[in-house]
Coordinates of C-alpha atoms in Angstrom, one line a residue:
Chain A
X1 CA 8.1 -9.9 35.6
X2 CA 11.3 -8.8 36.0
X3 CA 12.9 -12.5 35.7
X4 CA 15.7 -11.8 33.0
X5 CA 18.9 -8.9 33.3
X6 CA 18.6 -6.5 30.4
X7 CA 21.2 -7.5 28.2
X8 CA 19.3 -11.2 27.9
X9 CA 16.0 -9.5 26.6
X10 CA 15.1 -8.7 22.7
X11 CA 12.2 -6.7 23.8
X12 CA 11.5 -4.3 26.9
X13 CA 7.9 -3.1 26.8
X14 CA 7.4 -0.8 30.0
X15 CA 3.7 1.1 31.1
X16 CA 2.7 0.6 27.3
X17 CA -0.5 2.6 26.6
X18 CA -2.4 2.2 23.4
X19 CA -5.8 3.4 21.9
X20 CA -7.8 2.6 18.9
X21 CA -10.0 6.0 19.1
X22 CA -12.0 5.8 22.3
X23 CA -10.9 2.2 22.6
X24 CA -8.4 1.5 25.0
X25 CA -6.2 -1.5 23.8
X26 CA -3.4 -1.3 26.1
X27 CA -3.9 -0.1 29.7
X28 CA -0.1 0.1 31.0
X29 CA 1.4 -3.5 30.1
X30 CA 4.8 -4.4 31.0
X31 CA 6.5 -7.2 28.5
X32 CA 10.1 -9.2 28.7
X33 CA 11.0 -10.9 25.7
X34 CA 14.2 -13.3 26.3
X35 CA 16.6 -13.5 23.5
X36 CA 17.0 -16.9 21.7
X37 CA 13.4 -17.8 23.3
X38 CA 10.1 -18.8 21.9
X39 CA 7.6 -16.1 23.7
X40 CA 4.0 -16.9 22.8
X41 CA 1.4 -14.4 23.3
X42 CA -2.0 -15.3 23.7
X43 CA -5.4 -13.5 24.7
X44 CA -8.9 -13.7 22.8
X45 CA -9.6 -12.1 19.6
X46 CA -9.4 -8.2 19.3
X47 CA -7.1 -7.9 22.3
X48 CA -4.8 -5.9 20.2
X49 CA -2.3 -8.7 19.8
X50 CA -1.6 -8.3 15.8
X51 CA -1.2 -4.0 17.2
X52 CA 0.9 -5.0 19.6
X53 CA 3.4 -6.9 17.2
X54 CA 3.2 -3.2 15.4
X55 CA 4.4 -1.5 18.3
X56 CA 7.3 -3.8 18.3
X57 CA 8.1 -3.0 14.6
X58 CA 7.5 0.6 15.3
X59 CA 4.5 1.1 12.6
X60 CA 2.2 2.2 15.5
X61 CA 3.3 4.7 18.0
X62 CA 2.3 3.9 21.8
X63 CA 0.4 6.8 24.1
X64 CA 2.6 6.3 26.6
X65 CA 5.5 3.8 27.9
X66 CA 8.6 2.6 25.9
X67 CA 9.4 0.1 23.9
X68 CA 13.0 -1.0 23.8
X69 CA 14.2 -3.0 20.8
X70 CA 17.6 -4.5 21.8
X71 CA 17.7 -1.9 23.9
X72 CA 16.8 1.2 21.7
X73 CA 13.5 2.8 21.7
X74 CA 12.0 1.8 18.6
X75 CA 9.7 5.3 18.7
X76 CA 12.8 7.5 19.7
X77 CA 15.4 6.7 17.2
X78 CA 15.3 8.5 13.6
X79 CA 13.9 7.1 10.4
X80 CA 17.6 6.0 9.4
X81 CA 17.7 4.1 12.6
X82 CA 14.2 2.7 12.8
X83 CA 15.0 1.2 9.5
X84 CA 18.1 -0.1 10.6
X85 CA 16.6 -1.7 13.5
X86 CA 14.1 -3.2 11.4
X87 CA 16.6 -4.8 9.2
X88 CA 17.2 -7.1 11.9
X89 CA 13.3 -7.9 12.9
X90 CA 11.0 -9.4 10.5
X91 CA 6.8 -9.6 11.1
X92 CA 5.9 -12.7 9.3
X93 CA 2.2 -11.3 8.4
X94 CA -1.2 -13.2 8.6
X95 CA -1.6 -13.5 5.1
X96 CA 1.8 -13.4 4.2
X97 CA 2.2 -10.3 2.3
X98 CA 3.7 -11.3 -0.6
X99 CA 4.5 -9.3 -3.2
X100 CA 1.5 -10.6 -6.2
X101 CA 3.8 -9.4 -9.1
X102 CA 7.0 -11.5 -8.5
X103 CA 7.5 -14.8 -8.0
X104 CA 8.7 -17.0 -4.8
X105 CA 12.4 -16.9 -5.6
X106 CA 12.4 -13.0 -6.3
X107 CA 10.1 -12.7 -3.1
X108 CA 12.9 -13.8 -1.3
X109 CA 15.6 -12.5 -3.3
X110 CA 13.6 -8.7 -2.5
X111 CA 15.4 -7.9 0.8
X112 CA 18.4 -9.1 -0.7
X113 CA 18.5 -6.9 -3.7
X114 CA 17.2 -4.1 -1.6
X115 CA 19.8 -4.3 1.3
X116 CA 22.9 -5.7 -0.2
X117 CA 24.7 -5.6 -3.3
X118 CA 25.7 -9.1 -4.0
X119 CA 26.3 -10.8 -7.1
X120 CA 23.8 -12.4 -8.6
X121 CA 25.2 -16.1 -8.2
X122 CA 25.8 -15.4 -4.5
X123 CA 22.5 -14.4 -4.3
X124 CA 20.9 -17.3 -6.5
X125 CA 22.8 -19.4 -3.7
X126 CA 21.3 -17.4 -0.9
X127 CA 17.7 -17.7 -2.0
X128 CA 18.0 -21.5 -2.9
X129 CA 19.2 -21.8 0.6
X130 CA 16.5 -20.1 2.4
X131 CA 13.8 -21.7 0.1
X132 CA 15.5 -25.3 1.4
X133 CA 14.8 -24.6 4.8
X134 CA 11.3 -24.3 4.0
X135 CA 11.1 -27.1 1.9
X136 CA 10.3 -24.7 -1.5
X137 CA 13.6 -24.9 -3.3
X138 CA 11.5 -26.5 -6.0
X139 CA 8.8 -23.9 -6.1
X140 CA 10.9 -21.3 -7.2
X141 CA 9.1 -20.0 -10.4
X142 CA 5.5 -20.2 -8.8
X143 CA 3.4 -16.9 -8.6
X144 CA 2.1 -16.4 -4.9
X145 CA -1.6 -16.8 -6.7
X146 CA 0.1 -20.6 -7.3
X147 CA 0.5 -21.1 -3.6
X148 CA -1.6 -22.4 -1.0
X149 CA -2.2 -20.8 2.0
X150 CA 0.5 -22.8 3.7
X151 CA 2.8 -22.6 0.8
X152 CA 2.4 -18.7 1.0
X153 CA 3.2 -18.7 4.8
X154 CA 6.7 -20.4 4.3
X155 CA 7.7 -17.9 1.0
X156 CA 7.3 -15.4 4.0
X157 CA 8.7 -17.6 6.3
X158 CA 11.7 -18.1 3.9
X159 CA 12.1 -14.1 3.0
X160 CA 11.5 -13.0 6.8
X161 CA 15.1 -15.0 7.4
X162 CA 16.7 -13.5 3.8
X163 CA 18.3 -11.2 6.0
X164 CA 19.4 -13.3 9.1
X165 CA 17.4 -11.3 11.6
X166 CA 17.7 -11.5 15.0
X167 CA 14.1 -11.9 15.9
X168 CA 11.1 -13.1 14.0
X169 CA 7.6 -12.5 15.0
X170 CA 4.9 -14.3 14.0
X171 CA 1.3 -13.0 13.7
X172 CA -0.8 -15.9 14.2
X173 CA 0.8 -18.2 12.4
X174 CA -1.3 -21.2 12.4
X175 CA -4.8 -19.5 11.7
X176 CA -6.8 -21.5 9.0
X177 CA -3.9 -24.5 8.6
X178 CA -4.4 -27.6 8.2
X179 CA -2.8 -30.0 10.7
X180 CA 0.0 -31.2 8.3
X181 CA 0.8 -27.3 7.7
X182 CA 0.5 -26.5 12.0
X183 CA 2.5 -29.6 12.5
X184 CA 5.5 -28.4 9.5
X185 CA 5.0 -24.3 11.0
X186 CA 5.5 -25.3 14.4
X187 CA 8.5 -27.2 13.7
X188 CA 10.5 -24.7 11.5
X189 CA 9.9 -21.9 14.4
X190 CA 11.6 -24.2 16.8
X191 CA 14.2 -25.1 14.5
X192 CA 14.9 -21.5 13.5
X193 CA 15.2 -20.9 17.0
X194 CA 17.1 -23.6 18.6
X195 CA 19.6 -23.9 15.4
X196 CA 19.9 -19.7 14.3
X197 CA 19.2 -18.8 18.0
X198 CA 16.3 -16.3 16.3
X199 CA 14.2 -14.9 19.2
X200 CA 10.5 -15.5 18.0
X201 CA 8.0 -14.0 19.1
X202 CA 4.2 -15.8 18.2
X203 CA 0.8 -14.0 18.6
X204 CA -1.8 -16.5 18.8
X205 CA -4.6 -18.0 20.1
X206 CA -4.0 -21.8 19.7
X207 CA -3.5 -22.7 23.0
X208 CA -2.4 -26.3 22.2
X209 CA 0.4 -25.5 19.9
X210 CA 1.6 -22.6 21.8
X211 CA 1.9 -25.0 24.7
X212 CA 4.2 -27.3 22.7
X213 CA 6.9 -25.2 21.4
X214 CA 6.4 -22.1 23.6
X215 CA 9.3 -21.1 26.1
X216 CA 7.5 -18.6 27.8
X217 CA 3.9 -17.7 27.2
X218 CA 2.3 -14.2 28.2
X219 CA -2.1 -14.1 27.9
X220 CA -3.2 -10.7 27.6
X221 CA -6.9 -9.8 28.5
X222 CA -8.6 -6.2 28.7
X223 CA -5.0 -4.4 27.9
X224 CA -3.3 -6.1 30.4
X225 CA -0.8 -8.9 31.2
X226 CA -3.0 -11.6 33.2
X227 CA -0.7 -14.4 33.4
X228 CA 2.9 -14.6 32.3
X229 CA 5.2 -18.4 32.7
X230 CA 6.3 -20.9 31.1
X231 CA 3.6 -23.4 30.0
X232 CA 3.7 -26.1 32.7
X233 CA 3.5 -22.9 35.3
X234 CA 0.8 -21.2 33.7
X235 CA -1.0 -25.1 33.5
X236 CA -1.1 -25.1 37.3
X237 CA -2.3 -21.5 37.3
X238 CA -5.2 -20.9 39.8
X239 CA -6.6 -18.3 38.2
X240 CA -10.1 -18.2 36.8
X241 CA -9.4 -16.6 33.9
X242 CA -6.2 -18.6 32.9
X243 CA -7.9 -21.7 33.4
X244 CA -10.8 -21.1 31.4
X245 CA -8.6 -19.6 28.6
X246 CA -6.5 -22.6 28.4
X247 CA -9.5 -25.1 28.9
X248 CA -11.2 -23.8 26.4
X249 CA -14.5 -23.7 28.7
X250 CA -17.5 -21.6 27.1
X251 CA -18.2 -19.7 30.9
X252 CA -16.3 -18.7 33.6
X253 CA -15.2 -15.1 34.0
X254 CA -15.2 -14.4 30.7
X255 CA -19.1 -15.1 30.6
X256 CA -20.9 -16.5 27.8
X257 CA -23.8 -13.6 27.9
X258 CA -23.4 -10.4 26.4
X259 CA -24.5 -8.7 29.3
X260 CA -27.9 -8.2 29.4
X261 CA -31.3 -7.5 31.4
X262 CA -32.6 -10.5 33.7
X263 CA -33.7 -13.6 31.2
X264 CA -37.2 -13.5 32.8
X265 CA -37.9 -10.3 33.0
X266 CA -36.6 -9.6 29.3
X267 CA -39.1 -12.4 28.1
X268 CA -42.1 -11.2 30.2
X269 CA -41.9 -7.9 29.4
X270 CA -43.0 -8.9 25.7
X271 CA -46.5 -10.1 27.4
X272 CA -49.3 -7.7 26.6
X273 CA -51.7 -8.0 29.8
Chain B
X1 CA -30.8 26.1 9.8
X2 CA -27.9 25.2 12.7
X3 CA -27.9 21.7 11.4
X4 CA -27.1 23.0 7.7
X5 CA -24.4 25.3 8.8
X6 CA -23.2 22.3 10.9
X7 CA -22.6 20.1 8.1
X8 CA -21.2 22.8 5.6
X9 CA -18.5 23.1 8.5
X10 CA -18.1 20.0 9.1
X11 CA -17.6 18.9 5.1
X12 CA -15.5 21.8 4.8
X13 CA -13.0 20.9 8.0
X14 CA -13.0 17.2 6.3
X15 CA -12.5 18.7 2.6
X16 CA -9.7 20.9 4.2
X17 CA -8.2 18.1 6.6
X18 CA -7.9 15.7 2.7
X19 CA -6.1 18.9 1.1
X20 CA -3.9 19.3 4.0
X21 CA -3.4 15.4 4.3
X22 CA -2.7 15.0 0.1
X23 CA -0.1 18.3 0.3
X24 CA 1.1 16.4 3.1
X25 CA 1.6 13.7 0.9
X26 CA 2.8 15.2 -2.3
X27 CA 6.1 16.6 0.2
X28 CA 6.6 13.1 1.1
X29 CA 7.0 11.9 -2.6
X30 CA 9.0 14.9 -4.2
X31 CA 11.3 13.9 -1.1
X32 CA 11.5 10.3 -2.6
X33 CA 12.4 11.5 -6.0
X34 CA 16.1 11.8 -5.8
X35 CA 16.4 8.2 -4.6
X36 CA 15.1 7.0 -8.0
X37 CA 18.3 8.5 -9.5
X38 CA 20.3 5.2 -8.8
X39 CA 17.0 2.7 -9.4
X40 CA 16.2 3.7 -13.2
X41 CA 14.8 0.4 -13.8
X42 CA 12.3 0.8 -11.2
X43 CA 11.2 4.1 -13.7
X44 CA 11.0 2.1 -16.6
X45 CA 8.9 -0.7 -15.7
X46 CA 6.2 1.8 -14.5
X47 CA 7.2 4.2 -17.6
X48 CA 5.6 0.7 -19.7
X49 CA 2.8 0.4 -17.4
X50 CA 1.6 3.7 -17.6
X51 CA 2.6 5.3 -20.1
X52 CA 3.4 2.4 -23.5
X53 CA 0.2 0.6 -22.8
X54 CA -1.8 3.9 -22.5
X55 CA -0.7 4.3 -25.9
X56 CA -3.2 2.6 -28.2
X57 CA -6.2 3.9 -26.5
X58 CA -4.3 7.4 -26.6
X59 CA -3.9 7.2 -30.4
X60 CA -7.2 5.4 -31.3
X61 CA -9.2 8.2 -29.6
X62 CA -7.0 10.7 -31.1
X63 CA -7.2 9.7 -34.3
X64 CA -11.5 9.3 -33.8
X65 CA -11.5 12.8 -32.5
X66 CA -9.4 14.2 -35.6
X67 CA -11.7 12.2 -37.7
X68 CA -14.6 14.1 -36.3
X69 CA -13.5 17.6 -36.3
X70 CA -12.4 17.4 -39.7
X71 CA -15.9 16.3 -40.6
X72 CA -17.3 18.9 -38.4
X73 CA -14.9 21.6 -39.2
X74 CA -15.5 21.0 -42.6
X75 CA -18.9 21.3 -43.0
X76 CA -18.7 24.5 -40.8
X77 CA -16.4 26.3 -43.5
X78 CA -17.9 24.9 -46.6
X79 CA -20.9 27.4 -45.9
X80 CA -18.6 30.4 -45.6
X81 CA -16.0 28.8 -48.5
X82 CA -13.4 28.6 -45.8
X83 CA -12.9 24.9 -46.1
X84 CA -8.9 25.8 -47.2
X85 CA -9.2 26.8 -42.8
X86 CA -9.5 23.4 -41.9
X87 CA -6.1 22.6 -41.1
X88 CA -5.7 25.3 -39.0
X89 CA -8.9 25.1 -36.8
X90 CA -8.6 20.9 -36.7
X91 CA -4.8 22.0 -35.3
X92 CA -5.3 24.5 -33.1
X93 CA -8.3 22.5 -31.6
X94 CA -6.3 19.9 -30.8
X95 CA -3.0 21.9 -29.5
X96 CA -4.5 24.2 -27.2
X97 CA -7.6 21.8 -25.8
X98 CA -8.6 18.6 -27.2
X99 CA -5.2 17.2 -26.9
X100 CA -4.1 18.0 -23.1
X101 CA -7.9 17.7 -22.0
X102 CA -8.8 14.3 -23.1
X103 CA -5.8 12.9 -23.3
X104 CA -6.0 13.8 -19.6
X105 CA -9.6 12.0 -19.1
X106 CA -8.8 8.8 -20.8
X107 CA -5.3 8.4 -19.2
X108 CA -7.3 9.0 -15.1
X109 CA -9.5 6.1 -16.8
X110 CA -6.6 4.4 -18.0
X111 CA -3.5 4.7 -16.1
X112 CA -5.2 6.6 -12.9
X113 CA -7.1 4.6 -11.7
X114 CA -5.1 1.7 -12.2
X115 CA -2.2 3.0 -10.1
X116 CA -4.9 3.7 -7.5
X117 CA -6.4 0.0 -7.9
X118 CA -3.0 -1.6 -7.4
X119 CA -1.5 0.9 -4.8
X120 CA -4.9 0.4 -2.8
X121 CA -4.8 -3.5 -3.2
X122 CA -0.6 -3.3 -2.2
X123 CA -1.8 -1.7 0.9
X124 CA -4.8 -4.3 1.9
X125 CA -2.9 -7.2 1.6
X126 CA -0.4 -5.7 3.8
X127 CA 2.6 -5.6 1.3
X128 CA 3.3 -1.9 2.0
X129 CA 3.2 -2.6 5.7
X130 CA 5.7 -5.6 4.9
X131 CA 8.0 -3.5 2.6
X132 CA 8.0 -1.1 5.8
X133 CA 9.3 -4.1 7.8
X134 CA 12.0 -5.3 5.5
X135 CA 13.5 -1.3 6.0
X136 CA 12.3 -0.3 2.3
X137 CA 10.8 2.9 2.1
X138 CA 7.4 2.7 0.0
X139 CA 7.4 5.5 -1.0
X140 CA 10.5 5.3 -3.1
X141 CA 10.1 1.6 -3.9
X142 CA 6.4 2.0 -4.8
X143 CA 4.9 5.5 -5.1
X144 CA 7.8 7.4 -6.5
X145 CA 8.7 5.6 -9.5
X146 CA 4.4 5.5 -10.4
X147 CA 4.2 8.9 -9.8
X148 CA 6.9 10.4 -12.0
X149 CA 6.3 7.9 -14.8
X150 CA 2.5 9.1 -14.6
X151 CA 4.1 12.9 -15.1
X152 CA 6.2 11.8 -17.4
X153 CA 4.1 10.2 -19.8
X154 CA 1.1 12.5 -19.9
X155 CA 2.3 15.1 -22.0
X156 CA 4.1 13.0 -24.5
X157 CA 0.6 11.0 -24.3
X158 CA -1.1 14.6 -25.4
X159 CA 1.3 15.4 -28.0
X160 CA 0.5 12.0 -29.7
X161 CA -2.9 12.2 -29.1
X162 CA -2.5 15.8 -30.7
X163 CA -0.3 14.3 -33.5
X164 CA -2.3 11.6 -34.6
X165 CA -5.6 13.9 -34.2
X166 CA -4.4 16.0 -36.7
X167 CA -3.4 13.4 -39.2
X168 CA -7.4 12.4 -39.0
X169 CA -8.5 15.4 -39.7
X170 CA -6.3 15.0 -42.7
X171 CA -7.8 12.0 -43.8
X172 CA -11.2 12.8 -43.6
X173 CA -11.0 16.2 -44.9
X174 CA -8.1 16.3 -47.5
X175 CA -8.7 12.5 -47.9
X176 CA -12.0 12.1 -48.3
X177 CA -13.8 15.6 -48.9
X178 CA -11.7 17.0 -51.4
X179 CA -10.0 19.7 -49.0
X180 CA -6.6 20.9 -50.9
X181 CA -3.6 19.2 -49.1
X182 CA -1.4 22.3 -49.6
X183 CA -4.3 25.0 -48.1
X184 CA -4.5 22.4 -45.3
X185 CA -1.0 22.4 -44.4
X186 CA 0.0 25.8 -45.1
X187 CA -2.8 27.2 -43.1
X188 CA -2.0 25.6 -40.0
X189 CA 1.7 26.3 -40.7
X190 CA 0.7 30.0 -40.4
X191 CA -1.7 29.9 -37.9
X192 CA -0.3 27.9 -35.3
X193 CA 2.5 29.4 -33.5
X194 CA 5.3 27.0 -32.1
X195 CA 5.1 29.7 -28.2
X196 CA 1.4 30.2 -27.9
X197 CA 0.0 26.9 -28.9
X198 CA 2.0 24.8 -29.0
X199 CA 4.3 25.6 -26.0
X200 CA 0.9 26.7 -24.2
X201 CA -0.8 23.0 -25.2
X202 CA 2.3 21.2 -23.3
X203 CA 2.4 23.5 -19.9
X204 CA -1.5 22.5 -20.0
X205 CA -0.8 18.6 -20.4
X206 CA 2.3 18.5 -17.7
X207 CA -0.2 20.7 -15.2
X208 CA -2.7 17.9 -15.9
X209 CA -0.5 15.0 -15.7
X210 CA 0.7 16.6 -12.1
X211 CA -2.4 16.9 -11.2
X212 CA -3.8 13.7 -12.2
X213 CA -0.5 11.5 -10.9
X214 CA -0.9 13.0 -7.4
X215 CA -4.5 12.1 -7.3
X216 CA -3.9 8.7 -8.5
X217 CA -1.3 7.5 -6.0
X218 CA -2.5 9.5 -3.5
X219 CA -6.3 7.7 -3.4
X220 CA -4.0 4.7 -3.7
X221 CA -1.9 5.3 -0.8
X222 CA -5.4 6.8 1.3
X223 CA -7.7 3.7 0.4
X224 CA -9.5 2.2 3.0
X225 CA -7.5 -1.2 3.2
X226 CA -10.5 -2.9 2.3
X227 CA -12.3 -4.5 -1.2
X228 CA -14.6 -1.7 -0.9
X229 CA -12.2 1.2 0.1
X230 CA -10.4 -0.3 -3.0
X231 CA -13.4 0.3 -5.6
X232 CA -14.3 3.9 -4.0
X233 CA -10.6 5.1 -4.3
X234 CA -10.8 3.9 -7.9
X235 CA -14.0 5.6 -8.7
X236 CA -12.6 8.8 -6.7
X237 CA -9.3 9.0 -9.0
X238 CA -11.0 8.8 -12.1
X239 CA -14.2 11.6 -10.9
X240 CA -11.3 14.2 -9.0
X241 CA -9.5 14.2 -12.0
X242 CA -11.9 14.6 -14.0
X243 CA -12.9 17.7 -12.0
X244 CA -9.0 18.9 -11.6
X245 CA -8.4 18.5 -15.1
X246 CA -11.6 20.4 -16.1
X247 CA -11.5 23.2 -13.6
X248 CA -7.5 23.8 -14.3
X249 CA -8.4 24.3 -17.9
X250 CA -10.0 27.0 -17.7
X251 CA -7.8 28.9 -15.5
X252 CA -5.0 27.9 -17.6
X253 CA -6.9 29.1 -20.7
X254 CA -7.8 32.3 -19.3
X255 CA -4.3 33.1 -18.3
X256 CA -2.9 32.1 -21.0
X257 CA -5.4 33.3 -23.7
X258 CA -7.7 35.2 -22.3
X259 CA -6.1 38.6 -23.1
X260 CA -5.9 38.1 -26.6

């Protein structure tokens, strides 16, 4: 896994260790995240994928194992610290979190006026800027209730990069879009990348798009990494799993029963003799 | 029998575990108070919120409730000849427990619960988990400036509700039944005393604006992230404070004038 020197990795997850309860979610994974790279990671629903982007961010603290942000343990370093690492991360949520009570333009302006003290005509310019990248410029004075749900996803997109971060991640992005909105997504992350050299990381399940604009992919399964490449590699993969992820096939090692007593014997032992 | 004494443990533990967890809490947002210092705006907006738009449901009740006891009061002290009194007991009702008390009811229904509503709906659509991410503190950005303007406006909230309770009571009783306006005014001029009622009417309504503020944003901040953990923190604001408020009372009132 080891296929990058530290000082080209974002992220450094080592013998990570999570639990929901009595749930394990994370069994000791190991995770590089380049810099300046697209890293998707994929798994099935409730693998802890959306917790695991909270690890990152350091909302959630881990069992066990480290998580290096740049190189700095995101659960070691103090609250003055944690938020100054944050300043340069942003989580671009599911459902965008907007803020309901202002409006797109002061939804971007918020980590400006939080973090900086610029005049307002600088910051006008700064906001018009970010909401041209997104294509929004002209839906500056629209309530988030205004929005649709692909609307909504670039105001976040737009205020995630208020600050110029230095890594973006993106919790499933393309959930419940419609192809125009996957297809105008997909290409801004790439852009932000290739252009701002943003290191984004993308939790997902959309195997297809992934495999597009992905650099390097990682699947998760049952708290662990089960295949890690980029996406040609992990196309030729001979593993079971893997395959039947990326196929999309309803059985394989992930069965299609919930397990379950012998078919037969389950139906003839509702027979009264 | 071990399955009773199970449960009163275990509802104990959990009552004691929320105390702990709402102290807890309370630490974290007296710690975010000094911040507001350079963000005064932040104050005001929520000072309108909760405390202006409280204000014609404050001083409609008020006024109904002063309305009442001068009716009340009055046809109490016409048997005894007393009705010159009713100034003073329409006053000293409202300074000492009417005012603070449901002021303090109407204002959990009011402004309570709907700092809890909107803290509890910030927090399950994930805004307070993105505020964390952009490096902005919640708790000053968000609960801070609701909590002190809750503080701040309930006992200026009582002392209107007080205020205008008391002009009611003039209406209805000089106004309308013939009570002398001089006996009604003088009388409560001498009764009420500016320390003991008065003063003693205010600790009551901060206590109970305290009180109810740290319930409200505290249900908020606890909600389950969910529609329905939403619509039980509401319910819980408004029925806590309701209990807080009542309970307080009369320890307050005992200690302060029980001994006379």
């Amino acid at each position: 896994m080891s296929q990058h020197d530290d000082s080209a990795l974002m992220v450094k997850i080592r013998d990570l260790r999570f639990a929901h309860g009595a749930r394990t979610i994370f069994d000791g994974m190991d995770f590089d995240i380049p810099r300046g790279k697209i890293t998707a990671i994929m798994g099935p629903s409730g693998t802890g994928k959306t917790t695991l982007l909270r690890l990152i961010g350091g909302q959630l603290a881990p069992l066990a194992g480290s998580v290096l942000v740049e190189g700095e343990n995101i659960h070691g370093v103090s609250r003055d610290n944690l938020y100054r690492l944050r300043k340069r991360m942003s989580l671009l949520f599911q459902t965008g979190a907007l803020f309901t009570d202002l409006t797109v333009f002061e939804n971007v302006a918020f980590p400006l006026r939080e973090h900086t003290r610029l005049p307002e005509s600088m910051l006008r310019d700064l906001v018009l800027m970010k909401l041209q990248v997104v294509g929004l410029r002209g839906a500056r004075d629209l309530m988030p209730a205004e929005l649709s749900g692909g609307m909504a996803r670039r105001v976040a997109l737009a205020r995630a990069i208020a600050l110029d971060p230095a890594m973006i991640m993106y919790d499933e992005p393309f959930t419940g879009q419609d192809p125009i909105t996957v297809g105008v997504i997909m290409q801004l992350i790439r852009m932000l990348t290739d252009t701002l050299g943003i290191t984004s990381i993308i939790v997902s399940h959309d195997v297809h798009e992934l495999s597009m604009i992905s650099d390097y992919m990682y699947m998760i399964a049952g708290g662990k990494v089960v295949g890690y490449g980029t996406p040609q590699e992990l196309g030729h993969s001979e593993s079971g799993w893997i395959r039947q992820f990326l196929g999309g096939l309803p059985d394989g090692p992930v069965p299609f029963h919930y397990p379950a007593v012998d078919y037969a014997q389950d139906l003839l032992a509702g027979v009264t003799p | 029998m071990i399955d009773w004494f199970q449960n009163l443990g275990r509802t104990s533990l959990a009552i004691f575990e929320r105390l702990g967890c709402s102290g807890l809490f309370l630490l974290r947002v007296l710690a975010a108070l000094p911040a507001l210092a350079t963000r005064p705006r932040l104050l005001i907006i929520q000072l309108y919120s909760v405390g202006v738009l409280s204000m014609m449901l404050i001083v409609i009740s008020g006024l109904n409730v002063g309305m009442v006891l001068g009716l009340q009061g009055y046809n109490t002290l016409v048997d005894f000849g007393a009705e010159d009194s009713l100034g003073q007991v329409v006053a000293l009702s409202l300074v000492r427990e009417l005012g603070p008390v449901v002021a303090a009811l109407l204002f959990a229904g009011r402004a309570g619960s709907a700092l809890t509503a909107e803290i509890g709906l910030m927090k399950a659509t994930e805004q307070l988990a993105g505020m964390e991410m952009m490096a902005v503190d919640p708790m000053k950005r968000v609960i801070a400036p609701r909590f002190i303007a809750a503080v701040l406006s309930m006992p200026l909230l009582a002392t209107m509700f007080s205020a205008v309770g008391v002009l009611g009571g003039y209406f209805v009783g000089v106004g309308l039944l013939g009570v002398d306006s001089g006996a009604f005014w003088s009388q409560m001029q001498s009764k009420v005393d500016f320390y003991d009622d008065i003063v003693n009417g205010l600790v009551k309504s901060v206590v109970f604006g305290f009180v109810a503020a740290w319930i409200a944003v505290f249900e908020g901040y606890d909600a389950v992230p969910t529609t329905e953990g939403v619509s039980r923190a509401t319910t819980r604001t408004v029925v806590h404070t309701a209990f807080a408020v009542l309970g307080l009372d009369f320890i307050l009132t005992a200690l302060m004038f029980g001994s006379d």
